[in-house]
PDB file of C-alpha atoms in Angstrom:
ATOM      1  CA  MET A 137       2.540 -11.519   2.033  1.00  0.00           C
ATOM      2  CA  HIS A 138       0.753  -9.551  -0.565  1.00  0.00           C
ATOM      3  CA  PRO A 139      -2.674  -9.493  -2.192  1.00  0.00           C
ATOM      4  CA  GLU A 140      -3.223 -11.531  -5.098  1.00  0.00           C
ATOM      5  CA  PRO A 141      -4.602  -9.806  -8.379  1.00  0.00           C
ATOM      6  CA  VAL A 142      -7.905 -11.240  -9.668  1.00  0.00           C
ATOM      7  CA  ASP A 143      -7.815 -12.941 -13.113  1.00  0.00           C
ATOM      8  CA  ARG A 144     -10.390 -10.943 -15.424  1.00  0.00           C
ATOM      9  CA  PRO A 145     -10.871 -11.217 -19.093  1.00  0.00           C
ATOM     10  CA  GLU A 146      -8.408  -9.554 -21.404  1.00  0.00           C
ATOM     11  CA  SER A 147     -11.124  -7.031 -22.407  1.00  0.00           C
ATOM     12  CA  ILE A 148     -11.964  -5.769 -18.723  1.00  0.00           C
ATOM     13  CA  ASP A 149      -9.110  -4.025 -16.859  1.00  0.00           C
ATOM     14  CA  PRO A 150     -10.622  -2.006 -14.013  1.00  0.00           C
ATOM     15  CA  ALA A 151      -7.080  -1.429 -12.752  1.00  0.00           C
ATOM     16  CA  SER A 152      -6.140   0.736 -15.627  1.00  0.00           C
ATOM     17  CA  SER A 153      -8.279   3.310 -14.242  1.00  0.00           C
ATOM     18  CA  VAL A 154      -6.617   3.362 -10.525  1.00  0.00           C
ATOM     19  CA  MET A 155      -5.293   6.616  -9.527  1.00  0.00           C
ATOM     20  CA  ARG A 156      -1.568   7.050 -10.338  1.00  0.00           C
ATOM     21  CA  LEU A 157       1.187   9.234  -8.514  1.00  0.00           C
ATOM     22  CA  ARG A 158       1.326  11.466 -11.541  1.00  0.00           C
ATOM     23  CA  GLN A 159      -2.336  12.448 -10.774  1.00  0.00           C
ATOM     24  CA  ILE A 160      -1.486  13.458  -7.140  1.00  0.00           C
ATOM     25  CA  GLY A 161       2.197  14.379  -7.484  1.00  0.00           C
ATOM     26  CA  PHE A 162       5.202  13.547  -5.194  1.00  0.00           C
ATOM     27  CA  ASP A 163       5.242  16.162  -2.718  1.00  0.00           C
ATOM     28  CA  ALA A 164       2.254  15.109  -0.604  1.00  0.00           C
ATOM     29  CA  PRO A 165       3.155  11.463  -0.272  1.00  0.00           C
ATOM     30  CA  THR A 166       6.751  12.390   0.453  1.00  0.00           C
ATOM     31  CA  ALA A 167       5.822  14.400   3.184  1.00  0.00           C
ATOM     32  CA  LEU A 168       3.444  11.687   4.499  1.00  0.00           C
ATOM     33  CA  LEU A 169       6.091   9.131   4.525  1.00  0.00           C
ATOM     34  CA  ALA A 170       8.495  11.449   6.154  1.00  0.00           C
ATOM     35  CA  ARG A 171       6.188  11.621   9.222  1.00  0.00           C
ATOM     36  CA  PHE A 172       7.090   7.865   9.577  1.00  0.00           C
ATOM     37  CA  ASP A 173      10.894   8.485   8.947  1.00  0.00           C
ATOM     38  CA  LEU A 174      10.446   6.849   5.506  1.00  0.00           C
ATOM     39  CA  GLN A 175      11.839   8.248   2.366  1.00  0.00           C
ATOM     40  CA  LEU A 176      10.116   8.447  -1.026  1.00  0.00           C
ATOM     41  CA  ARG A 177      12.393   7.803  -4.026  1.00  0.00           C
ATOM     42  CA  ARG A 178      11.094   8.861  -7.646  1.00  0.00           C
ATOM     43  CA  VAL A 179      12.342   6.427 -10.185  1.00  0.00           C
ATOM     44  CA  GLU A 180      12.404   7.597 -13.891  1.00  0.00           C
ATOM     45  CA  ASP A 181       9.755   6.454 -16.408  1.00  0.00           C
ATOM     46  CA  GLY A 182      10.762   3.393 -17.996  1.00  0.00           C
ATOM     47  CA  GLU A 183      13.357   2.283 -15.257  1.00  0.00           C
ATOM     48  CA  PRO A 184      12.708  -0.782 -13.306  1.00  0.00           C
ATOM     49  CA  ILE A 185      11.429  -0.022  -9.666  1.00  0.00           C
ATOM     50  CA  PRO A 186      13.758  -1.320  -7.021  1.00  0.00           C
ATOM     51  CA  GLY A 187      12.408  -3.771  -4.429  1.00  0.00           C
ATOM     52  CA  SER A 188       9.036  -4.009  -6.283  1.00  0.00           C
ATOM     53  CA  TYR A 189       7.487  -7.253  -5.131  1.00  0.00           C
ATOM     54  CA  TRP A 190       5.199  -7.209  -8.613  1.00  0.00           C
ATOM     55  CA  GLY A 191       7.351  -5.425 -10.910  1.00  0.00           C
ATOM     56  CA  ASP A 192       6.011  -3.219 -13.494  1.00  0.00           C
ATOM     57  CA  GLU A 193       4.704  -0.070 -12.132  1.00  0.00           C
ATOM     58  CA  GLU A 194       4.258  -1.355  -8.339  1.00  0.00           C
ATOM     59  CA  ALA A 195       6.052   0.395  -5.977  1.00  0.00           C
ATOM     60  CA  GLY A 196       9.115  -1.399  -4.070  1.00  0.00           C
ATOM     61  CA  ILE A 197      10.793  -1.225  -0.760  1.00  0.00           C
ATOM     62  CA  ILE A 198      14.370  -1.375   0.260  1.00  0.00           C
ATOM     63  CA  GLY A 199      15.126  -0.625   4.033  1.00  0.00           C
ATOM     64  CA  ASN A 200      13.667   2.880   5.047  1.00  0.00           C
ATOM     65  CA  THR A 201      12.669   3.878   1.361  1.00  0.00           C
ATOM     66  CA  VAL A 202       9.627   3.267  -1.194  1.00  0.00           C
ATOM     67  CA  HIS A 203      10.548   3.557  -4.951  1.00  0.00           C
ATOM     68  CA  ALA A 204       8.088   4.500  -7.301  1.00  0.00           C
ATOM     69  CA  ARG A 205       7.271   5.805 -10.694  1.00  0.00           C
ATOM     70  CA  ASP A 206       4.816   8.616 -11.821  1.00  0.00           C
ATOM     71  CA  ASP A 207       2.655   5.657 -13.187  1.00  0.00           C
ATOM     72  CA  THR A 208       2.742   3.930  -9.841  1.00  0.00           C
ATOM     73  CA  PRO A 209      -0.929   3.125  -8.286  1.00  0.00           C
ATOM     74  CA  VAL A 210      -1.259   5.171  -5.149  1.00  0.00           C
ATOM     75  CA  HIS A 211      -2.809   2.280  -3.359  1.00  0.00           C
ATOM     76  CA  SER A 212       0.604   0.525  -4.108  1.00  0.00           C
ATOM     77  CA  LEU A 213       2.506   3.176  -2.859  1.00  0.00           C
ATOM     78  CA  LEU A 214       0.546   3.265   0.381  1.00  0.00           C
ATOM     79  CA  HIS A 215       0.447  -0.355   0.641  1.00  0.00           C
ATOM     80  CA  GLU A 216       4.152  -0.712   0.501  1.00  0.00           C
ATOM     81  CA  ALA A 217       4.982   2.038   2.881  1.00  0.00           C
ATOM     82  CA  CYS A 218       2.451   0.893   5.457  1.00  0.00           C
ATOM     83  CA  HIS A 219       4.380  -2.544   5.428  1.00  0.00           C
ATOM     84  CA  LEU A 220       7.366  -0.907   6.581  1.00  0.00           C
ATOM     85  CA  ILE A 221       5.092   1.660   8.978  1.00  0.00           C
ATOM     86  CA  VAL A 222       3.787  -1.348  10.952  1.00  0.00           C
ATOM     87  CA  LEU A 223       7.384  -2.913  11.300  1.00  0.00           C
ATOM     88  CA  PRO A 224       9.371  -2.662  14.498  1.00  0.00           C
ATOM     89  CA  LEU A 225      11.937   0.130  13.413  1.00  0.00           C
ATOM     90  CA  GLU A 226      14.789  -2.122  13.995  1.00  0.00           C
ATOM     91  CA  ARG A 227      13.559  -4.630  11.497  1.00  0.00           C
ATOM     92  CA  ARG A 228      13.263  -1.917   8.506  1.00  0.00           C
ATOM     93  CA  PRO A 229      16.865  -2.072   7.593  1.00  0.00           C
ATOM     94  CA  ASP A 230      16.549  -5.468   6.546  1.00  0.00           C
ATOM     95  CA  VAL A 231      13.660  -5.353   4.418  1.00  0.00           C
ATOM     96  CA  HIS A 232      14.102  -5.802   0.563  1.00  0.00           C
ATOM     97  CA  THR A 233      11.196  -6.164  -1.565  1.00  0.00           C
ATOM     98  CA  ASP A 234       9.100  -8.466   0.787  1.00  0.00           C
ATOM     99  CA  ALA A 235       8.328  -7.076   4.323  1.00  0.00           C
ATOM    100  CA  THR A 236       6.574  -9.906   6.213  1.00  0.00           C
ATOM    101  CA  ASP A 237       4.964 -13.200   6.140  1.00  0.00           C
ATOM    102  CA  SER A 238       2.654 -12.015   8.835  1.00  0.00           C
ATOM    103  CA  ILE A 239      -1.022 -11.900   8.152  1.00  0.00           C
ATOM    104  CA  GLU A 240      -1.505 -10.024  11.236  1.00  0.00           C
ATOM    105  CA  GLU A 241       0.973  -7.341   9.642  1.00  0.00           C
ATOM    106  CA  GLU A 242      -0.550  -7.791   6.232  1.00  0.00           C
ATOM    107  CA  ASP A 243      -4.102  -6.948   7.456  1.00  0.00           C
ATOM    108  CA  ALA A 244      -2.594  -3.905   9.403  1.00  0.00           C
ATOM    109  CA  THR A 245      -0.995  -2.945   6.505  1.00  0.00           C
ATOM    110  CA  CYS A 246      -3.958  -2.866   4.488  1.00  0.00           C
ATOM    111  CA  TYR A 247      -5.991  -1.236   7.093  1.00  0.00           C
ATOM    112  CA  LEU A 248      -3.270   1.750   7.556  1.00  0.00           C
ATOM    113  CA  GLN A 249      -3.170   2.608   3.895  1.00  0.00           C
ATOM    114  CA  ILE A 250      -6.871   3.109   3.917  1.00  0.00           C
ATOM    115  CA  VAL A 251      -6.590   5.365   6.921  1.00  0.00           C
ATOM    116  CA  LEU A 252      -3.588   7.171   5.526  1.00  0.00           C
ATOM    117  CA  ALA A 253      -5.190   7.761   1.933  1.00  0.00           C
ATOM    118  CA  ASP A 254      -7.288  10.558   3.781  1.00  0.00           C
ATOM    119  CA  GLN A 255      -4.041  12.649   4.404  1.00  0.00           C
ATOM    120  CA  LEU A 256      -3.426  12.774   0.466  1.00  0.00           C
ATOM    121  CA  PRO A 257      -5.282  15.329  -1.337  1.00  0.00           C
ATOM    122  CA  GLY A 258      -7.672  14.070  -4.015  1.00  0.00           C
ATOM    123  CA  VAL A 259      -7.139  10.572  -2.609  1.00  0.00           C
ATOM    124  CA  GLY A 260      -9.111   9.722   0.369  1.00  0.00           C
ATOM    125  CA  ARG A 261     -10.339   6.385   1.786  1.00  0.00           C
ATOM    126  CA  ALA A 262     -13.345   5.754  -0.623  1.00  0.00           C
ATOM    127  CA  ARG A 263     -11.193   6.199  -3.539  1.00  0.00           C
ATOM    128  CA  LEU A 264      -8.302   4.143  -2.305  1.00  0.00           C
ATOM    129  CA  MET A 265     -10.899   1.091  -1.285  1.00  0.00           C
ATOM    130  CA  THR A 266     -12.375   1.212  -4.915  1.00  0.00           C
ATOM    131  CA  ASP A 267      -8.930   1.143  -6.323  1.00  0.00           C
ATOM    132  CA  MET A 268      -7.929  -1.517  -4.200  1.00  0.00           C
ATOM    133  CA  ASP A 269     -11.000  -3.667  -5.490  1.00  0.00           C
ATOM    134  CA  ALA A 270     -10.328  -2.760  -8.966  1.00  0.00           C
ATOM    135  CA  TRP A 271      -6.831  -4.005  -8.454  1.00  0.00           C
ATOM    136  CA  GLY A 272      -7.839  -7.419  -7.085  1.00  0.00           C
ATOM    137  CA  TYR A 273      -7.247  -7.236  -3.131  1.00  0.00           C
ATOM    138  CA  SER A 274      -9.711 -10.017  -2.023  1.00  0.00           C
ATOM    139  CA  PHE A 275     -11.429 -10.096   1.385  1.00  0.00           C
ATOM    140  CA  ARG A 276     -13.824 -12.507   2.777  1.00  0.00           C
ATOM    141  CA  LEU A 277     -16.701 -10.105   3.012  1.00  0.00           C
ATOM    142  CA  GLY A 278     -16.170  -9.333  -1.027  1.00  0.00           C
ATOM    143  CA  SER A 279     -15.166  -5.693  -0.969  1.00  0.00           C
ATOM    144  CA  THR A 280     -12.302  -3.534   1.044  1.00  0.00           C
ATOM    145  CA  GLN A 281     -15.049  -1.264   2.290  1.00  0.00           C
ATOM    146  CA  ALA A 282     -17.086  -4.265   3.785  1.00  0.00           C
ATOM    147  CA  TRP A 283     -13.771  -5.580   5.052  1.00  0.00           C
ATOM    148  CA  PHE A 284     -12.669  -2.214   6.708  1.00  0.00           C
ATOM    149  CA  GLU A 285     -16.010  -1.471   8.201  1.00  0.00           C
ATOM    150  CA  GLN A 286     -17.049  -4.916   9.397  1.00  0.00           C
ATOM    151  CA  ASP A 287     -14.209  -7.376   9.769  1.00  0.00           C
ATOM    152  CA  ALA A 288     -10.993  -5.443  10.244  1.00  0.00           C
ATOM    153  CA  GLY A 289     -11.384  -5.068  14.155  1.00  0.00           C
ATOM    154  CA  GLU A 290      -8.069  -7.230  14.595  1.00  0.00           C
ATOM    155  CA  ALA A 291      -6.124  -5.051  12.396  1.00  0.00           C
ATOM    156  CA  ARG A 292      -7.240  -1.764  13.995  1.00  0.00           C
ATOM    157  CA  GLN A 293      -6.314  -3.242  17.426  1.00  0.00           C
ATOM    158  CA  PHE A 294      -2.894  -4.025  15.976  1.00  0.00           C
ATOM    159  CA  LEU A 295      -2.443  -0.481  14.841  1.00  0.00           C
ATOM    160  CA  GLU A 296      -3.791   1.080  18.038  1.00  0.00           C
ATOM    161  CA  GLU A 297      -1.406  -0.991  20.161  1.00  0.00           C
ATOM    162  CA  ARG A 298       1.325   0.397  18.161  1.00  0.00           C
ATOM    163  CA  GLY A 299      -0.067   4.015  18.341  1.00  0.00           C
ATOM    164  CA  LEU A 300      -0.398   4.162  14.619  1.00  0.00           C
ATOM    165  CA  VAL A 301      -4.051   4.822  14.596  1.00  0.00           C
TER     166      VAL A 301
END
């Protein structure tokens, strides 16, 4: 399960301004993912990203590896990594492109990517939530921040029960 991008007129593309890995580099994300026994594999510019659900510049996942390019949005990298983080370790090796159909795991993934954004220099949760909104994540309360602050109790509980927050 993945958030659906919002249809917008062609002249408006707020997703074009989302933060990309080229802006923060690969060192900090690599170190962050390593804390969860994940690897970050850098894909060459112009090459297809293995395991990408959305294609184009979106991050991909295969087993314990997150694949990304310089033009991959930071929110995409974190989202796909968090899919692997919330999974039980024994399920990770079987993952290829799509980690789950569970709404509970999807919500936990969205929550955790916001929390982990604070651990990436120059990113932070406020910027990540803005980028999530620009890309088209949709929540009942209208914005990522409103969901995170007012409607994400079950996601937080899921993560707390697993020692992830």
